[in-house]
Amino acid sequence: MKTTYIKVDPASPDEAALREAAECIKKGGLVAFPTETVYGLGADSFNESAVKKIYIAKGRPSDNPLISHIAHIDDALKLAEYVPEDAKKLMEAYWGGPLTIILKRRGDVPMIVSAGLDTVSIRMPSHSVANMLIRLSGTPIAAPSANLSGSPSPTTFEHCKADMDGRVDMIIDGGECSIGVESTVVDMTGEVPVILRPGAVTLDDIISVCGKGMFGGEYADAPKCPGMKYVHYSPDAEVFAVGDMESFKMPRDENAAIIAYDKYVNAAKGCRFYSAGCSDSEYAARLFYLLRKADEDGIKTVYAQLPENKGMGTAIRNRLLKSAGGRVI
Ligand code: TXA
Ligand code: MG
């Protein structure tokens, strides 16, 4: 398939250009687009054959459900049977933004979107381009991250293009994604909010709104977030997480790279240094970008600093440990 590209300035999105992309969604096409977290690979949530094409384009297992993206809080009711009080409070506090909420699925939402589950996951992004695209399409947009299954999620147009060229009808270039790791996924179908995937909206954030909350999902025997059981975020290079940078012995290997906070730049001699910046949010914004850059640079081994397990650090640790297949040195 021939992929069309359009460039849109997130500071003032060109409605005419996005109208073309919305037409493509309405006709059952696939459009990759930027969000504040990562690039998404979108299709009309209510067009079953279009959603099927998402799974094919990504090489995604069919038992891994998709997030539907909306542009107005009220549109949650196009997908969910009802919205519990706490879920409503979370929507008001964190939408548009990096929070995906799992609710009971309405019967008329195609099964394929939820991979057969009786729940549905919904997110309202804050990104201007994503929002305008959804609004102009007039339908919720089902969109996983726009990477080939197993690879790090794309946070730039170039990385999105590298995976999706020839597999989708259109890619919208809206520059870099500011957050860089995917949304927090919270299950609101039970008594207590359960975080199935950590992200920029933290457990403390959820507790501050709902008065309760916990981590769950992959820590349980049967993962409730089906995506969590698959290989994830893996570049071709071998990845190791570094638990303690102070005692880590830098490799003398020109085919190795270290991803760490700036304060370690002078310690890296004889290997490449990839800056994680100075804060957890800078690290999050760069992690997937750097894992892909390692492959582009011909790096064979990546050592990446594990941040502290708090705030955004929890989300970075989650992605990094998956990328490293759990190997910590
Ligand atoms: O930031 C994001 O969430 C990005 C952007 C594009 O919005 N999207 C994204 O989608 O990360 P994806 O498909 O790569 O990851 C969605 C995760 C998967 O692990 C999936 O298993 C889980 O959410 N998920 C989706 N619907 C679910 C449901 N009904 N119940 C449990 N887990 C669900
Ligand atoms: Mg993904």
XYZ file of C-alpha atoms and ligand atoms in Angstrom:
363
model
C 0.000 0.000 0.000
C 1.198 3.513 -0.750
C 1.412 5.674 2.359
C 0.587 9.387 2.130
C 2.297 11.841 4.465
C 0.992 15.103 5.805
C 2.802 17.541 8.073
C 0.749 19.469 10.621
C 1.937 22.082 13.105
C 0.648 21.104 16.576
C 0.718 24.790 17.603
C -1.992 25.561 15.027
C -3.213 22.416 13.235
C -4.339 22.940 9.643
C -7.967 21.838 9.581
C -8.052 21.300 5.813
C -5.126 18.886 5.973
C -6.628 16.981 8.891
C -9.977 16.814 7.112
C -8.280 14.661 4.494
C -7.023 12.313 7.228
C -10.497 12.241 8.818
C -12.017 11.282 5.434
C -9.576 8.394 5.321
C -10.705 7.205 8.792
C -14.378 7.546 7.770
C -13.745 5.401 4.681
C -12.236 2.633 6.800
C -8.580 3.558 6.277
C -5.623 3.467 8.663
C -4.087 6.759 9.814
C -1.044 7.034 12.114
C -1.097 10.232 14.179
C 0.792 11.924 17.025
C -0.482 12.037 20.602
C 1.160 13.516 23.699
C 2.342 10.007 24.724
C 3.390 8.137 21.561
C 2.238 7.901 17.920
C -0.980 5.916 17.472
C -2.189 3.748 14.579
C -5.853 4.635 14.166
C -9.048 3.312 12.600
C -12.776 3.885 13.170
C -13.639 1.920 16.343
C -17.047 1.074 14.859
C -15.712 -0.288 11.555
C -14.838 -3.906 12.187
C -12.884 -4.521 8.995
C -10.878 -1.312 9.507
C -9.974 -2.382 13.058
C -8.966 -5.797 11.749
C -6.422 -4.036 9.496
C -4.773 -2.486 12.588
C -3.915 -5.939 13.915
C -2.469 -6.932 10.531
C -0.445 -3.715 10.076
C 1.151 -4.141 13.514
C 1.470 -7.920 13.493
C -0.453 -7.740 16.778
C -1.898 -10.856 18.451
C -5.689 -10.769 18.159
C -6.245 -11.292 21.910
C -4.725 -7.892 22.756
C -7.454 -5.214 22.940
C -7.227 -1.625 21.661
C -7.786 1.780 23.254
C -10.525 3.935 21.683
C -9.701 7.644 21.531
C -12.375 10.304 21.895
C -12.442 14.129 21.756
C -15.260 14.860 24.269
C -15.835 13.361 27.708
C -19.495 12.671 26.821
C -18.387 10.395 23.976
C -17.286 7.814 26.572
C -20.934 6.756 26.530
C -20.627 5.746 22.860
C -18.330 2.981 24.100
C -19.118 2.273 27.741
C -22.391 0.984 29.173
C -22.162 3.525 31.994
C -19.580 5.726 33.686
C -19.189 5.175 37.453
C -18.777 8.247 39.681
C -15.048 7.740 40.330
C -14.358 7.251 36.617
C -16.170 10.519 35.916
C -13.975 12.283 38.462
C -10.834 10.881 36.826
C -12.024 12.031 33.391
C -12.646 15.527 34.705
C -9.253 15.633 36.424
C -6.996 14.081 33.769
C -8.699 14.245 30.330
C -7.404 15.283 27.830
C -4.282 13.601 28.935
C -2.297 10.387 29.363
C -4.958 8.335 31.165
C -6.840 5.354 29.705
C -9.941 4.233 31.582
C -11.378 0.694 31.351
C -15.165 0.431 31.676
C -17.932 -2.072 30.830
C -18.283 -2.301 27.050
C -21.527 -1.357 25.292
C -22.979 -4.229 23.302
C -22.763 -2.369 19.989
C -18.990 -1.817 20.184
C -17.371 -4.341 17.837
C -15.894 -7.281 19.760
C -12.627 -6.991 17.855
C -11.846 -3.631 19.515
C -11.924 -5.319 22.925
C -10.446 -8.614 21.673
C -13.533 -10.399 22.995
C -13.489 -8.870 26.521
C -16.666 -7.382 28.016
C -14.721 -4.208 28.839
C -13.563 -1.306 26.698
C -10.646 1.083 27.182
C -11.092 4.791 26.484
C -8.743 7.739 26.355
C -9.140 11.417 25.491
C -5.723 12.739 24.390
C -4.578 16.305 25.018
C -2.645 16.577 21.729
C -4.136 19.227 19.426
C -3.630 17.150 16.264
C -5.103 13.970 17.751
C -8.094 15.872 19.097
C -8.868 17.618 15.829
C -8.509 14.371 13.891
C -10.943 12.563 16.210
C -13.404 15.454 16.127
C -13.355 15.694 12.328
C -13.708 11.907 11.981
C -16.905 12.015 14.027
C -16.201 8.614 15.582
C -14.020 7.138 18.339
C -10.635 6.099 16.929
C -9.202 2.750 18.013
C -5.434 3.110 18.163
C -2.585 1.085 19.593
C 0.928 2.509 19.565
C 2.092 2.788 15.937
C 5.018 0.354 16.177
C 5.414 -3.162 14.826
C 4.382 -5.519 17.616
C 7.283 -6.014 20.029
C 9.231 -2.856 19.091
C 9.569 0.304 21.180
C 6.647 2.698 20.637
C 7.391 5.545 18.181
C 7.756 9.011 19.676
C 8.804 10.816 16.474
C 7.411 10.922 12.941
C 10.608 9.315 11.634
C 10.284 6.321 13.963
C 6.599 5.980 13.147
C 7.438 6.030 9.437
C 10.214 3.462 9.904
C 7.656 0.904 11.148
C 4.473 1.926 9.321
C 5.594 3.000 5.831
C 3.645 0.914 3.298
C 1.390 -0.551 6.005
C -1.015 2.360 6.550
C -2.879 4.790 4.285
C -1.585 7.948 5.893
C 0.897 9.186 8.502
C 0.496 12.617 10.096
C 3.796 14.256 11.018
C 3.134 16.290 14.149
C 6.676 16.321 15.498
C 7.851 14.778 18.751
C 5.614 13.334 21.472
C 6.196 15.261 24.701
C 5.575 12.507 27.276
C 7.228 9.608 25.452
C 5.718 6.609 27.286
C 2.180 5.340 26.807
C -0.800 6.357 28.922
C -1.579 5.008 32.374
C -4.200 2.251 32.033
C -6.636 2.097 34.956
C -9.396 -0.487 35.364
C -12.516 1.226 36.794
C -14.868 -1.773 36.550
C -14.415 -2.804 40.206
C -14.680 -1.217 43.648
C -11.082 0.016 43.618
C -9.232 1.656 40.704
C -6.540 -0.782 39.515
C -3.561 0.434 37.486
C -2.735 -2.166 34.833
C 0.000 -0.095 33.169
C 1.859 2.782 34.887
C 2.221 6.096 33.040
C 2.401 9.837 33.581
C -0.777 9.816 35.695
C 0.499 8.125 38.850
C -1.089 5.974 41.556
C -0.878 8.976 43.897
C -2.743 11.070 41.297
C -5.523 8.477 41.153
C -5.722 8.153 44.936
C -5.891 11.936 45.245
C -9.061 11.926 43.104
C -10.746 8.636 44.103
C -9.432 8.221 47.649
C -8.269 4.705 46.736
C -6.312 2.767 44.109
C -3.734 0.019 43.627
C -1.406 -1.607 41.113
C -2.631 -4.855 39.582
C -2.753 -6.736 36.340
C 0.635 -8.168 35.533
C 1.325 -8.784 39.189
C -1.633 -11.173 39.215
C -1.425 -14.726 37.780
C -3.703 -14.077 34.802
C -2.819 -10.663 33.366
C -5.931 -8.501 33.014
C -4.100 -6.221 30.589
C -3.531 -8.783 27.827
C -0.739 -6.769 26.208
C 1.465 -7.208 29.243
C 2.255 -10.841 28.570
C 3.935 -10.215 25.195
C 7.523 -9.282 24.328
C 7.713 -5.524 24.486
C 9.818 -2.510 23.646
C 12.669 -4.626 22.274
C 15.217 -3.085 19.948
C 17.621 -5.432 18.084
C 20.356 -4.508 20.584
C 20.498 -6.448 23.840
C 19.228 -4.348 26.735
C 20.292 -4.521 30.382
C 18.810 -2.411 33.161
C 21.380 -0.946 35.541
C 20.149 -0.970 39.136
C 22.947 1.017 40.726
C 24.845 3.466 38.530
C 27.337 4.345 41.283
C 28.840 0.847 41.325
C 28.286 0.049 37.628
C 31.540 -0.559 35.756
C 31.320 1.157 32.371
C 32.100 -1.232 29.507
C 35.061 -0.442 27.246
C 33.174 -1.381 24.125
C 32.486 0.927 21.192
C 29.442 -1.182 20.300
C 27.879 -0.561 23.702
C 25.836 2.454 24.796
C 24.804 3.636 28.217
C 21.559 5.536 28.811
C 21.846 7.499 32.041
C 21.221 10.831 33.673
C 23.540 13.648 32.618
C 25.505 13.559 35.826
C 27.103 10.274 34.665
C 28.369 11.658 31.349
C 31.998 11.749 32.459
C 31.940 8.184 33.756
C 31.196 6.783 30.285
C 34.569 6.234 28.660
C 35.075 3.785 25.820
C 31.354 3.442 25.109
C 28.578 5.682 23.749
C 26.689 7.910 26.182
C 23.009 8.592 25.474
C 21.675 11.318 27.731
C 18.510 10.612 29.719
C 18.471 14.306 30.644
C 18.213 15.474 34.221
C 14.728 14.362 35.313
C 12.361 11.406 35.099
C 10.117 13.273 32.667
C 13.060 13.968 30.348
C 14.096 10.319 30.615
C 10.545 9.172 29.771
C 10.465 11.471 26.746
C 13.712 9.952 25.416
C 13.650 6.269 26.417
C 11.922 4.765 23.361
C 13.659 7.241 21.072
C 17.076 6.161 22.393
C 16.316 2.428 22.210
C 15.567 2.894 18.519
C 18.573 5.158 18.015
C 20.793 2.402 19.409
C 19.799 0.176 16.488
C 20.287 3.018 13.994
C 23.793 3.584 15.418
C 24.698 -0.110 15.153
C 24.912 -0.519 18.932
C 24.870 -4.155 20.092
C 24.397 -3.727 23.853
C 22.478 -1.049 25.740
C 22.876 -0.469 29.481
C 20.099 1.767 30.799
C 19.828 3.294 34.249
C 16.797 2.246 36.286
C 15.256 5.348 37.836
C 13.746 5.358 41.313
C 10.398 3.645 41.682
C 8.256 6.755 42.170
C 6.263 9.162 40.006
C 7.181 8.877 36.321
C 10.081 6.629 37.382
C 7.589 3.779 37.890
C 6.490 3.947 34.240
C 10.085 4.133 32.969
C 11.081 1.126 35.100
C 8.090 -0.855 33.803
C 9.028 -0.265 30.132
C 12.754 -0.669 30.675
C 12.434 -3.957 32.574
C 10.266 -5.349 29.766
C 12.732 -4.166 27.184
C 15.537 -5.861 29.141
C 13.509 -9.054 29.571
C 13.859 -8.520 33.334
C 17.694 -8.507 33.312
C 19.043 -6.131 35.921
C 22.772 -5.744 36.574
O -0.625 6.274 25.232
C -1.267 5.335 24.776
O -2.070 4.670 25.470
C -1.070 4.967 23.303
C -1.570 6.129 22.447
C -1.554 5.833 20.962
O -2.863 6.493 22.886
N -1.726 3.746 22.971
C -1.275 2.526 23.412
O -2.027 1.439 22.967
O -0.312 2.388 24.127
P -1.474 -0.060 23.011
O -2.495 -0.841 22.283
O -0.097 -0.112 22.492
O -1.534 -0.439 24.530
C -2.794 -0.589 25.179
C -2.675 -1.486 26.365
C -2.381 -2.924 25.987
O -1.436 -3.448 26.899
C -3.738 -3.601 26.127
O -3.608 -4.961 26.503
C -4.397 -2.802 27.239
O -3.932 -1.480 27.052
N -5.857 -2.799 27.118
C -6.607 -2.235 26.151
N -7.914 -2.484 26.361
C -8.016 -3.213 27.485
C -9.102 -3.800 28.226
N -10.350 -3.689 27.818
N -8.796 -4.501 29.350
C -7.521 -4.633 29.754
N -6.457 -4.097 29.092
C -6.694 -3.412 27.982
Mg 1.833 -0.664 22.346
